[in-house]
XYZ file of C-alpha atoms in Angstrom:
262
model
C -59.957 -33.345 -43.704
C -61.405 -36.701 -44.731
C -64.600 -36.412 -46.693
C -64.404 -32.649 -47.154
C -64.950 -32.876 -50.925
C -66.948 -36.112 -50.986
C -70.316 -34.364 -51.420
C -69.201 -32.334 -54.424
C -66.871 -34.789 -56.176
C -68.304 -34.299 -59.674
C -68.269 -30.502 -59.444
C -64.737 -30.603 -58.056
C -63.410 -32.780 -60.855
C -65.082 -30.776 -63.623
C -63.912 -27.469 -62.183
C -60.207 -28.210 -61.820
C -57.869 -26.750 -64.425
C -55.641 -29.093 -66.375
C -52.078 -28.918 -65.132
C -49.744 -28.188 -68.074
C -47.736 -31.168 -69.319
C -44.534 -29.137 -69.132
C -44.908 -29.007 -65.340
C -44.293 -32.750 -65.171
C -41.358 -32.571 -67.584
C -39.908 -29.798 -65.444
C -40.200 -31.879 -62.275
C -38.890 -35.058 -63.913
C -35.776 -33.149 -64.953
C -35.018 -32.533 -61.271
C -34.672 -36.204 -60.298
C -31.773 -38.366 -61.551
C -33.883 -41.541 -61.348
C -37.442 -42.212 -62.456
C -38.431 -45.504 -60.870
C -41.062 -44.520 -58.293
C -43.269 -41.501 -57.608
C -45.893 -40.917 -54.920
C -48.869 -38.653 -55.678
C -50.515 -37.751 -52.378
C -54.117 -36.576 -52.125
C -54.529 -37.779 -55.695
C -58.298 -37.310 -56.008
C -59.216 -38.521 -59.490
C -55.548 -39.011 -60.379
C -55.087 -35.976 -62.598
C -51.555 -35.231 -61.386
C -50.696 -38.935 -61.092
C -51.402 -39.423 -64.801
C -49.047 -36.582 -65.703
C -46.327 -37.933 -63.436
C -46.775 -41.436 -64.921
C -45.512 -40.177 -68.270
C -42.069 -39.808 -66.691
C -41.866 -42.462 -63.944
C -42.030 -46.251 -64.115
C -44.563 -46.525 -61.295
C -46.755 -44.024 -59.485
C -48.398 -44.817 -56.163
C -51.423 -42.513 -55.949
C -53.102 -42.261 -52.546
C -56.072 -40.499 -51.005
C -57.981 -40.622 -47.744
C -61.254 -40.207 -49.661
C -62.766 -43.366 -51.114
C -65.325 -41.244 -52.982
C -62.558 -39.391 -54.835
C -60.737 -42.621 -55.692
C -63.902 -44.075 -57.241
C -63.516 -41.392 -59.928
C -59.823 -42.139 -60.478
C -58.724 -42.616 -64.088
C -56.979 -45.987 -64.706
C -53.397 -46.062 -66.003
C -51.048 -49.006 -66.400
C -48.302 -47.333 -64.341
C -50.547 -45.847 -61.630
C -51.562 -47.825 -58.552
C -54.373 -46.209 -56.565
C -54.515 -46.878 -52.834
C -56.906 -45.771 -50.112
C -54.942 -44.510 -47.110
C -57.296 -43.854 -44.189
C -56.064 -41.659 -41.378
C -55.939 -44.744 -39.160
C -52.801 -45.999 -40.947
C -49.603 -45.587 -38.951
C -46.442 -43.978 -40.293
C -44.764 -47.381 -40.492
C -47.689 -48.823 -42.458
C -47.593 -45.963 -44.971
C -43.821 -46.207 -45.426
C -44.153 -49.930 -46.144
C -47.166 -49.387 -48.421
C -45.426 -46.809 -50.611
C -42.165 -48.700 -51.056
C -39.928 -48.373 -48.023
C -37.442 -45.818 -46.740
C -35.464 -43.938 -49.364
C -37.440 -45.488 -52.224
C -39.243 -42.527 -53.819
C -37.817 -40.305 -56.564
C -40.634 -37.738 -56.669
C -43.471 -36.833 -54.316
C -46.239 -34.606 -55.676
C -49.193 -32.980 -53.932
C -51.598 -31.058 -56.173
C -54.026 -28.662 -54.484
C -54.086 -30.650 -51.261
C -51.106 -30.217 -48.931
C -52.729 -27.317 -47.075
C -55.296 -29.803 -45.741
C -52.622 -32.162 -44.393
C -51.342 -32.515 -40.855
C -47.847 -31.355 -41.799
C -46.395 -32.573 -38.507
C -47.028 -36.148 -39.660
C -46.722 -35.713 -43.434
C -43.299 -34.061 -43.616
C -41.577 -36.779 -41.551
C -43.010 -39.288 -44.044
C -41.516 -37.263 -46.891
C -38.131 -37.250 -45.182
C -38.226 -41.021 -44.744
C -39.526 -41.952 -48.190
C -37.552 -39.662 -50.509
C -34.263 -40.889 -51.938
C -31.260 -39.146 -50.400
C -29.776 -37.613 -52.410
C -31.886 -37.124 -55.525
C -35.483 -37.256 -54.284
C -37.723 -34.221 -54.760
C -41.050 -33.098 -53.290
C -43.240 -30.663 -55.234
C -46.503 -29.170 -53.985
C -48.769 -26.735 -55.742
C -52.044 -24.901 -55.483
C -53.956 -22.519 -57.708
C -56.299 -19.548 -57.553
C -58.756 -18.039 -59.972
C -59.742 -18.086 -62.624
C -59.532 -14.557 -63.904
C -62.205 -14.136 -66.573
C -63.015 -10.468 -67.203
C -63.166 -7.304 -65.080
C -66.932 -7.683 -64.624
C -66.844 -11.367 -63.650
C -63.706 -10.982 -61.526
C -65.318 -8.173 -59.525
C -68.356 -10.336 -58.775
C -66.142 -13.308 -57.913
C -64.225 -11.204 -55.401
C -67.482 -10.016 -53.834
C -68.778 -13.597 -53.717
C -65.521 -14.764 -52.139
C -65.988 -12.312 -49.275
C -69.384 -13.895 -48.503
C -67.665 -17.284 -48.138
C -65.024 -16.172 -45.622
C -66.913 -17.250 -42.463
C -67.156 -20.801 -43.842
C -63.556 -21.535 -44.843
C -61.508 -23.946 -42.802
C -58.434 -22.132 -41.467
C -56.117 -24.477 -43.359
C -57.542 -23.287 -46.679
C -56.009 -19.873 -45.986
C -52.615 -21.280 -47.009
C -54.001 -21.899 -50.501
C -55.722 -18.520 -50.650
C -52.308 -16.968 -49.955
C -50.712 -18.942 -52.779
C -48.582 -21.021 -50.350
C -46.555 -17.958 -49.349
C -47.131 -18.884 -45.695
C -47.043 -22.668 -46.078
C -44.312 -24.268 -43.949
C -41.964 -26.080 -46.348
C -38.835 -27.236 -44.488
C -36.898 -28.546 -47.475
C -33.746 -27.461 -49.264
C -34.308 -25.505 -52.456
C -33.721 -27.384 -55.701
C -32.798 -24.132 -57.417
C -33.726 -23.325 -61.009
C -36.333 -20.851 -59.751
C -38.600 -23.716 -58.684
C -39.916 -22.021 -55.575
C -38.903 -22.370 -51.935
C -40.430 -21.695 -48.526
C -42.015 -18.249 -48.595
C -41.248 -17.794 -52.297
C -43.538 -19.959 -54.456
C -43.026 -20.153 -58.191
C -45.925 -18.463 -60.009
C -47.349 -20.305 -63.022
C -50.268 -19.618 -65.373
C -52.819 -22.182 -66.542
C -55.054 -21.347 -69.487
C -58.445 -23.014 -69.899
C -61.618 -22.733 -71.963
C -64.506 -22.565 -69.509
C -68.272 -22.574 -69.949
C -70.600 -20.716 -67.635
C -71.837 -24.024 -66.213
C -68.226 -25.018 -65.622
C -67.659 -21.752 -63.794
C -70.651 -22.395 -61.531
C -69.352 -25.896 -60.835
C -66.050 -24.348 -59.760
C -67.836 -22.091 -57.274
C -69.905 -24.991 -55.961
C -66.729 -27.049 -55.537
C -65.344 -24.590 -52.980
C -65.327 -26.309 -49.608
C -66.673 -23.125 -47.968
C -69.723 -23.132 -50.261
C -70.462 -26.758 -49.341
C -69.925 -26.034 -45.635
C -72.312 -23.075 -45.798
C -74.935 -25.183 -47.566
C -74.676 -27.838 -44.850
C -75.453 -25.065 -42.359
C -78.487 -23.940 -44.323
C -76.830 -20.954 -46.000
C -77.098 -20.960 -49.803
C -74.387 -18.559 -50.919
C -74.847 -19.314 -54.600
C -78.453 -18.151 -54.751
C -80.481 -17.691 -57.932
C -79.928 -13.950 -57.662
C -76.151 -14.366 -57.442
C -76.156 -16.795 -60.380
C -78.147 -14.283 -62.459
C -75.592 -11.577 -61.704
C -72.765 -13.853 -62.794
C -74.643 -14.866 -65.947
C -75.108 -11.236 -66.984
C -71.451 -10.417 -66.366
C -70.395 -13.591 -68.213
C -72.350 -12.564 -71.300
C -74.819 -15.451 -71.297
C -74.815 -19.159 -70.530
C -73.767 -20.076 -74.066
C -70.483 -18.134 -73.915
C -67.224 -20.111 -73.656
C -64.583 -17.926 -72.034
C -60.794 -18.076 -72.124
C -59.742 -17.946 -68.472
C -56.485 -18.040 -66.550
C -55.835 -19.861 -63.315
C -52.757 -18.799 -61.343
C -50.678 -21.672 -59.992
C -48.147 -21.564 -57.145
C -45.478 -24.269 -56.702
C -42.865 -25.156 -54.111
C -40.201 -27.789 -54.763
C -37.471 -29.074 -52.496
C -35.255 -31.930 -51.361
C -34.449 -33.414 -47.978
C -31.933 -31.420 -45.980
C -28.921 -33.623 -45.316
């Protein structure tokens, strides 16, 4: 899915919720060593920065050069562009070699991956035993009954324009293949994601940026269909209570964590 978010990078970055710091502490507690982590599909590096608070080095990769241009620098994070042309052997060498990685994270991205090539990489790169992979997605936000009702109606208008892989995220990763052994501690396993809340203060403009960041909205626009019309925006503005209102919203996160089956 190279380039899928390139046209709406700024909207995408502004719209994302902030992942709670305790998520990273929770994941770090699962691995006995904290030398190397790999954040895949890193985008602007939001998750990589959180992981870097617990690991000596984080390799943060993305197939999108446009996303990486917005990446936030950190002394323990190394950003790398990994085009789809790279072979499995090249990626293994680039990240650190077989059995070198303590933690692999994928935030809001694994549903876009070719899992038939990604999961074998995970199996080769994770330390055995001790290495952990964690993937998560999110839905929302929930704002108020009036706004949520409009959002649901708007979502239905986007359905013809979603890529089929996005359905895994819409379903909260309940149907995402995840062939790894459970790490226990209620951390989520295949078919049973851990549900997590994320609170955020959001402006009306931020809310509109979130809607524009949806890949289906961008796809529709490329096809000449403007789903977020002035009329729709006006409806949302009325339900929101005005453009000046800052709302307390809740995004719902869904996480799966596992280790290589030995």
